[in-house]
Amino acid sequence: MTDPILALQAPLVAALRADAELQALLGEAIFDAPPIGQAPPYVVIARHDVVPRDSDLAPGHEHRLLLHVIAREPSRQAALAVVERVLAVALGAALDGSLLAVTHRRHERTETVIDPVGGRARAAVAIRMYSEPAT
């Protein structure tokens, strides 16, 4: 059996990479693991935690994702333009697969900072999703 993290993360990364607006902003610089030596801008899934949320009727999982957006310059506007599109895709794309169905999605928070060392804008986006086994 495939882990629910992998069953959700693979279609999420594919949907983000396939989005034309994100491609215009980033190219295909969307990763499911932190890149080593990757020049900004890019998006990375920094964390993906899963908690069992079984009910009386069906097994399920709560997914807590943390995505990092790294902009090329010290511009919150640039980072937030990427965040806006990432959220549109993550909250609206078809992520159901043969192993799981996404039943709920919610944007939890967005935090931004200008890195004092590198001078780049960064954003951390927390998303919560719930899934059940596909029927």
Coordinates of C-alpha atoms in Angstrom, one line a residue:
M1 CA 0.0 0.0 0.0
T2 CA 1.2 3.5 -0.9
D3 CA 1.6 5.9 2.0
P4 CA -1.1 8.6 2.0
I5 CA 1.7 11.3 1.9
L6 CA 2.9 10.0 -1.4
A7 CA -0.6 9.4 -2.8
L8 CA -1.4 13.1 -2.3
Q9 CA 1.9 14.7 -2.9
A10 CA 2.5 13.2 -6.3
P11 CA -0.7 14.6 -7.9
L12 CA -0.2 17.9 -6.1
V13 CA 3.3 18.5 -7.5
A14 CA 2.1 17.4 -10.9
A15 CA -0.8 19.9 -10.8
L16 CA 1.5 22.7 -9.7
R17 CA 4.0 21.9 -12.5
A18 CA 1.2 21.7 -15.1
D19 CA -0.2 25.1 -14.2
A20 CA 0.5 27.6 -17.0
E21 CA 0.6 30.7 -14.7
L22 CA 3.0 29.0 -12.3
Q23 CA 5.2 28.0 -15.3
A24 CA 5.3 31.6 -16.3
L25 CA 6.4 32.6 -12.8
L26 CA 8.8 29.8 -12.0
G27 CA 9.3 27.5 -15.0
E28 CA 9.1 23.9 -13.6
A29 CA 10.9 24.9 -10.4
I30 CA 8.4 23.1 -8.1
F31 CA 9.9 20.4 -5.9
D32 CA 8.7 17.8 -3.4
A33 CA 12.0 17.9 -1.6
P34 CA 14.3 20.9 -0.8
P35 CA 16.6 21.5 -3.8
I36 CA 20.4 21.8 -3.3
G37 CA 21.9 24.6 -5.2
Q38 CA 18.7 25.6 -7.0
A39 CA 18.6 29.3 -7.9
P40 CA 15.3 31.1 -7.0
P41 CA 12.5 31.5 -7.7
Y42 CA 11.1 28.1 -6.7
V43 CA 8.5 26.4 -4.6
V44 CA 9.2 23.4 -2.4
I45 CA 7.1 21.2 -0.2
A46 CA 9.1 21.7 3.0
R47 CA 6.9 19.5 5.2
H48 CA 4.0 17.1 4.7
D49 CA 2.7 15.5 7.9
V50 CA -0.2 13.1 8.1
V51 CA -2.4 12.2 11.0
P52 CA -4.9 9.4 11.0
R53 CA -8.5 10.7 11.2
D54 CA -10.5 7.5 11.1
S55 CA -14.3 7.8 11.6
D56 CA -16.8 5.1 12.3
L57 CA -17.7 4.9 8.7
A58 CA -14.3 5.2 6.9
P59 CA -10.6 5.5 7.5
G60 CA -9.1 8.9 6.6
H61 CA -6.1 11.2 7.0
E62 CA -5.4 14.8 7.8
H63 CA -2.6 16.2 5.7
R64 CA -0.7 19.3 7.0
L65 CA 1.5 20.7 4.2
L66 CA 4.0 23.5 4.5
L67 CA 5.2 25.0 1.2
H68 CA 8.0 27.4 0.9
V69 CA 8.1 30.0 -1.8
I70 CA 11.5 31.6 -2.5
A71 CA 11.5 34.7 -4.7
R72 CA 14.4 36.0 -6.7
E73 CA 14.3 39.5 -5.2
P74 CA 13.4 41.2 -2.0
S75 CA 9.8 41.7 -3.1
R76 CA 6.9 40.4 -1.0
Q77 CA 4.7 41.2 -4.0
A78 CA 6.7 38.7 -6.2
A79 CA 6.5 36.0 -3.5
L80 CA 2.8 36.6 -2.9
A81 CA 2.0 36.4 -6.6
V82 CA 3.4 32.8 -6.5
V83 CA 1.6 32.1 -3.3
E84 CA -1.7 33.2 -4.8
R85 CA -1.3 30.9 -7.7
V86 CA -0.1 28.0 -5.6
L87 CA -3.2 28.3 -3.4
A88 CA -5.5 28.5 -6.4
V89 CA -4.0 25.2 -7.8
A90 CA -3.7 23.4 -4.4
L91 CA -7.2 24.2 -3.4
G92 CA -8.9 23.7 -6.7
A93 CA -7.0 21.0 -8.7
A94 CA -8.2 17.5 -9.2
L95 CA -6.0 15.6 -6.7
D96 CA -8.0 12.5 -6.3
G97 CA -6.3 9.3 -7.6
S98 CA -6.8 5.6 -7.5
L99 CA -5.6 5.4 -3.9
L100 CA -7.3 8.4 -2.2
A101 CA -10.0 11.1 -2.5
V102 CA -9.4 14.6 -1.1
T103 CA -12.5 15.5 0.9
H104 CA -11.5 18.9 2.3
R105 CA -8.9 21.6 1.7
R106 CA -8.1 24.8 3.6
H107 CA -5.5 27.5 3.5
E108 CA -4.3 27.8 7.1
R109 CA -1.9 30.7 6.9
T110 CA 0.8 32.5 5.0
E111 CA 3.9 34.0 6.6
T112 CA 6.4 36.2 4.7
V113 CA 9.9 37.5 5.5
I114 CA 12.7 39.2 3.7
D115 CA 15.8 37.2 4.3
P116 CA 18.3 39.6 5.8
V117 CA 21.3 37.6 4.6
G118 CA 20.3 36.7 1.0
G119 CA 17.9 39.6 0.5
R120 CA 15.1 37.5 -1.0
A121 CA 11.5 37.4 -0.2
R122 CA 10.3 34.1 1.3
A123 CA 6.8 32.9 2.1
A124 CA 5.6 29.9 4.0
V125 CA 2.2 28.6 3.1
A126 CA 0.3 26.2 5.4
I127 CA -2.4 24.1 3.9
R128 CA -4.6 21.4 5.5
M129 CA -6.3 18.7 3.5
Y130 CA -8.3 15.6 4.5
S131 CA -8.4 12.4 2.5
E132 CA -10.1 9.1 2.4
P133 CA -9.4 5.9 0.5
A134 CA -10.7 6.1 -3.1
T135 CA -13.8 4.1 -3.7

